GROMACS .gro file of C-alpha atoms in nm:
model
  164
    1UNK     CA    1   0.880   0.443  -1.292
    2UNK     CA    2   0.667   0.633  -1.038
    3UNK     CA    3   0.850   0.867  -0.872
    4UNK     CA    4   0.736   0.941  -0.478
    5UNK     CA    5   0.782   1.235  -0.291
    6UNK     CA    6   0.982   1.193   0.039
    7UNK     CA    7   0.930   1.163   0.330
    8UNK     CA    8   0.770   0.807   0.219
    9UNK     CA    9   0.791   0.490   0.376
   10UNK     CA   10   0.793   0.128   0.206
   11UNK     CA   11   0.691  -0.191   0.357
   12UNK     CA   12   0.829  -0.497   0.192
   13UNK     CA   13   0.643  -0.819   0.265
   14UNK     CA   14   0.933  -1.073   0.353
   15UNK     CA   15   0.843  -1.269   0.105
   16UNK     CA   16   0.760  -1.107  -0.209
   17UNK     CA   17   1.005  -1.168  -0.459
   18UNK     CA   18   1.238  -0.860  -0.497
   19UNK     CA   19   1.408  -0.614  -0.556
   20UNK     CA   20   1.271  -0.472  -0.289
   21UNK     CA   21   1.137  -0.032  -0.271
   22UNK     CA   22   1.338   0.198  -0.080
   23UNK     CA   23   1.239   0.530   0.067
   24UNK     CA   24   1.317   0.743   0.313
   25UNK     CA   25   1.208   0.516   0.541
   26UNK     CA   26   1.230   0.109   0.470
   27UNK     CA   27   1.070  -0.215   0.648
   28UNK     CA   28   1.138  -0.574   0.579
   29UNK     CA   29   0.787  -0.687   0.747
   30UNK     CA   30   0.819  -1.025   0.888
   31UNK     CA   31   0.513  -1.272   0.839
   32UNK     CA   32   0.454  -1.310   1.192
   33UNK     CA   33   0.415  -0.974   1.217
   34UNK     CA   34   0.020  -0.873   1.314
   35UNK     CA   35  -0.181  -0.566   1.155
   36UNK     CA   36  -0.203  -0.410   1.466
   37UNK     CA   37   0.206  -0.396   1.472
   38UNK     CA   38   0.219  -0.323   1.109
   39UNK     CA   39   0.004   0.027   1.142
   40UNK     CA   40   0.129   0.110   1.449
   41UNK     CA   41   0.450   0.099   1.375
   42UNK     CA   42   0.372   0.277   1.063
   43UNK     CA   43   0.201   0.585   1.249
   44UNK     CA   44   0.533   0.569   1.526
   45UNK     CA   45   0.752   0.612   1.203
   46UNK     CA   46   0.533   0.930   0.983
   47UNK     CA   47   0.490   1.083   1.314
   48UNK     CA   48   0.872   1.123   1.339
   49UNK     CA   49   0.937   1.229   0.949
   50UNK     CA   50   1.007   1.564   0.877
   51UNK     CA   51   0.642   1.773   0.907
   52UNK     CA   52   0.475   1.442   1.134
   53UNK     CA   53   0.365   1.266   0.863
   54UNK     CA   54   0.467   1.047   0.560
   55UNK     CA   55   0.376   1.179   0.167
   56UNK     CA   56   0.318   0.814   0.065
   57UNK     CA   57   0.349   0.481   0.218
   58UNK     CA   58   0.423   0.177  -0.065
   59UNK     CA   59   0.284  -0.175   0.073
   60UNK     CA   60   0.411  -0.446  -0.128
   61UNK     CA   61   0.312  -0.786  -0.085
   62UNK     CA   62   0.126  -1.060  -0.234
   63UNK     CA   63  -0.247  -1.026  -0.287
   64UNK     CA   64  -0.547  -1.144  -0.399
   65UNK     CA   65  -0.878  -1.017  -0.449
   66UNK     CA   66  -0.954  -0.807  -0.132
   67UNK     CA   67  -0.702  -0.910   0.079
   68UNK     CA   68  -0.305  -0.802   0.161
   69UNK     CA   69  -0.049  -1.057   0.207
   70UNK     CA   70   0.155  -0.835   0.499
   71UNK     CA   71   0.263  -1.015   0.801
   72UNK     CA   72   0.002  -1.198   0.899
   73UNK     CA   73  -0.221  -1.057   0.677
   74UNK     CA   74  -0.501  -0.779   0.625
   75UNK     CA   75  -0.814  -0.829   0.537
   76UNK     CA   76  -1.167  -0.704   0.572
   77UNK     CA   77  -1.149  -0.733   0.945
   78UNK     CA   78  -0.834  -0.550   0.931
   79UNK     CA   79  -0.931  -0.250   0.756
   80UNK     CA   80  -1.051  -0.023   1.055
   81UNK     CA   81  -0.678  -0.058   1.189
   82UNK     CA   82  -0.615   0.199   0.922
   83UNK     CA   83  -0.750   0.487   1.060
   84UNK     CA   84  -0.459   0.482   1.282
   85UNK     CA   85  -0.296   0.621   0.974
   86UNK     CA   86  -0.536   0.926   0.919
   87UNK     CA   87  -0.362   1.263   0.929
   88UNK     CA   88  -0.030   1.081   0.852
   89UNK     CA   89   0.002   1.007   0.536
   90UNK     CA   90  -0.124   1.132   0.232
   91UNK     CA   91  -0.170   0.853  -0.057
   92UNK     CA   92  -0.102   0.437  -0.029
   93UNK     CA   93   0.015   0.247  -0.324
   94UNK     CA   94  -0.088  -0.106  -0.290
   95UNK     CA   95   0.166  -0.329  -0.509
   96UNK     CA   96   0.046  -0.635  -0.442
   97UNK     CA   97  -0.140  -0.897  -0.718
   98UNK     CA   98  -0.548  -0.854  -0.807
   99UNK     CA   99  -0.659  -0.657  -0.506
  100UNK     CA  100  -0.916  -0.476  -0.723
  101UNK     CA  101  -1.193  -0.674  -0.773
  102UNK     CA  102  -1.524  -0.602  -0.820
  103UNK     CA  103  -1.832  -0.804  -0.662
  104UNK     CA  104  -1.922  -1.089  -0.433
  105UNK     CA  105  -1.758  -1.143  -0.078
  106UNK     CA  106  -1.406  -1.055  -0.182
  107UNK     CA  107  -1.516  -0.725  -0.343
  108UNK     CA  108  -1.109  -0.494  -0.398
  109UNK     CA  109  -1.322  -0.212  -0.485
  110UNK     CA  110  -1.509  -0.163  -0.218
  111UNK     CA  111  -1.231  -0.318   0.018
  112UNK     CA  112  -0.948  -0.083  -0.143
  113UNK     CA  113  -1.234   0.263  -0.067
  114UNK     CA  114  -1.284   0.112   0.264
  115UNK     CA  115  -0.876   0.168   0.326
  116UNK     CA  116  -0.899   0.493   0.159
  117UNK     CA  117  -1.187   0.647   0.412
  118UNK     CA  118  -1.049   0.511   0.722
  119UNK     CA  119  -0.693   0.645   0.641
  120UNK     CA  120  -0.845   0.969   0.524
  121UNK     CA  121  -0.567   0.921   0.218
  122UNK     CA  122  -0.532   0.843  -0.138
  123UNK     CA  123  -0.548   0.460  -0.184
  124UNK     CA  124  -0.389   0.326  -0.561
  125UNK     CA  125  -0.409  -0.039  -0.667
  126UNK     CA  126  -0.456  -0.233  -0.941
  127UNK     CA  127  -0.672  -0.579  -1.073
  128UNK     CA  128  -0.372  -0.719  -1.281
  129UNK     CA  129  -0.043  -0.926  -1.137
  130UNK     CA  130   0.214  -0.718  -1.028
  131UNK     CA  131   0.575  -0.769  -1.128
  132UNK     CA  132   0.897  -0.582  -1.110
  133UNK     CA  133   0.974  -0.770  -1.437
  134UNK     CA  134   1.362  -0.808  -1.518
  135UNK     CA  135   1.516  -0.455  -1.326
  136UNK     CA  136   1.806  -0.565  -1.069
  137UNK     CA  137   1.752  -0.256  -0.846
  138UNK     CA  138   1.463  -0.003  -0.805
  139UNK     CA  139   1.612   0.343  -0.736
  140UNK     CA  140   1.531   0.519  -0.442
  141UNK     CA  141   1.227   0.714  -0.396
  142UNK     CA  142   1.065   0.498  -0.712
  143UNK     CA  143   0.860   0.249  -0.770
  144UNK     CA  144   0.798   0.079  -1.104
  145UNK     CA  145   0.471   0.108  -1.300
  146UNK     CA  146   0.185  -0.068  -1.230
  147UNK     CA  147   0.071  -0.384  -1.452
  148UNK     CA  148  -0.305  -0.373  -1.562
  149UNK     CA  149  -0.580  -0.097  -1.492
  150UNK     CA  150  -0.496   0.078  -1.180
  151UNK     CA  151  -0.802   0.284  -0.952
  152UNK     CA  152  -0.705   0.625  -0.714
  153UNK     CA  153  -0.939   0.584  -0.383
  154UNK     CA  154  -1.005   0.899  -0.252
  155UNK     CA  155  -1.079   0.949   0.138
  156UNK     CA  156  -1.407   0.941   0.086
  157UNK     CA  157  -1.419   0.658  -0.064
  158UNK     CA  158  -1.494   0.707  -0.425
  159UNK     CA  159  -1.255   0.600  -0.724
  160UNK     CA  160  -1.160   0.644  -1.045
  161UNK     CA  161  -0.930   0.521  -1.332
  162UNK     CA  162  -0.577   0.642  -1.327
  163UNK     CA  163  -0.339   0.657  -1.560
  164UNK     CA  164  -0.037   0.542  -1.345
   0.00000   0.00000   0.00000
């Protein structure tokens, strides 16, 4: 399990399969919900945690290659919605299936840095399925480990392997 500091704020897709994260500051997001609603909401919510701003914000959804299955769904278009973010949190862990992918139209890599620069934060995802496997409960504050090789986006944009 990967312990996050707190203040942190989790957004649970409505319908990823659970258990769901819990942190100091928890969202069930609906999948009418738009991107637009989804950061801004966000940004309302660090802005009132203790010091304005969150230490980590979990998004966990479905995914695929280069794409985030959150409400109505981010995507490239999506991405510059994120800077509304910068300044308020400090690293996003993307649980979500295959972001990470590397080439062609649906490039993670590039798409995951992208995220990473415009929300001037640490960006973590991985290019594996993600799966909370058999626990009933997460504790709070936690999240489980990642499946498969996971990447740290810095904010400006470049990556490496990590050994969450």
């Amino acid at each position: 399990m990967i312990t996050l500091a707190q203040p942190s704020m989790a957004l649970n897709a409505e319908n990823v399969p659970g258990p769901d994260y819990k942190m100091w500051n928890t969202w069930r997001v609906p999948k009418g919900d738009t991107p637009s609603h989804v950061i801004g909401w966000t940004a309302t919510v660090a802005k009132g945690a203790s010091g304005g701003k969150l230490n980590a914000l979990v998004i966990n959804c479905h995914g695929r290659p280069a794409h985030l299955s959150l409400g109505t769904g981010f995507g490239w278009s999506e991405v510059p919605l994120f800077a509304g973010l910068a300044g308020l949190v400090d690293e996003i862990y993307i649980v979500a299936c295959k972001v990470v992918s590397f080439g062609g139209t649906a490039d993670g890599n590039l798409f995951c840095g992208a995220i990473a620069k415009a929300a001037k934060a640490n960006v973590y995802a991985s290019n594996a399925s993600q799966t909370t496997g058999l626990w009933p409960s997460i504790p709070y504050g936690k999240i489980d480990g990642y499946e498969g090789k996971v990447w740290k986006w810095h904010p400006d944009g470049s990556n490496e392997l990590t050994d969450l």
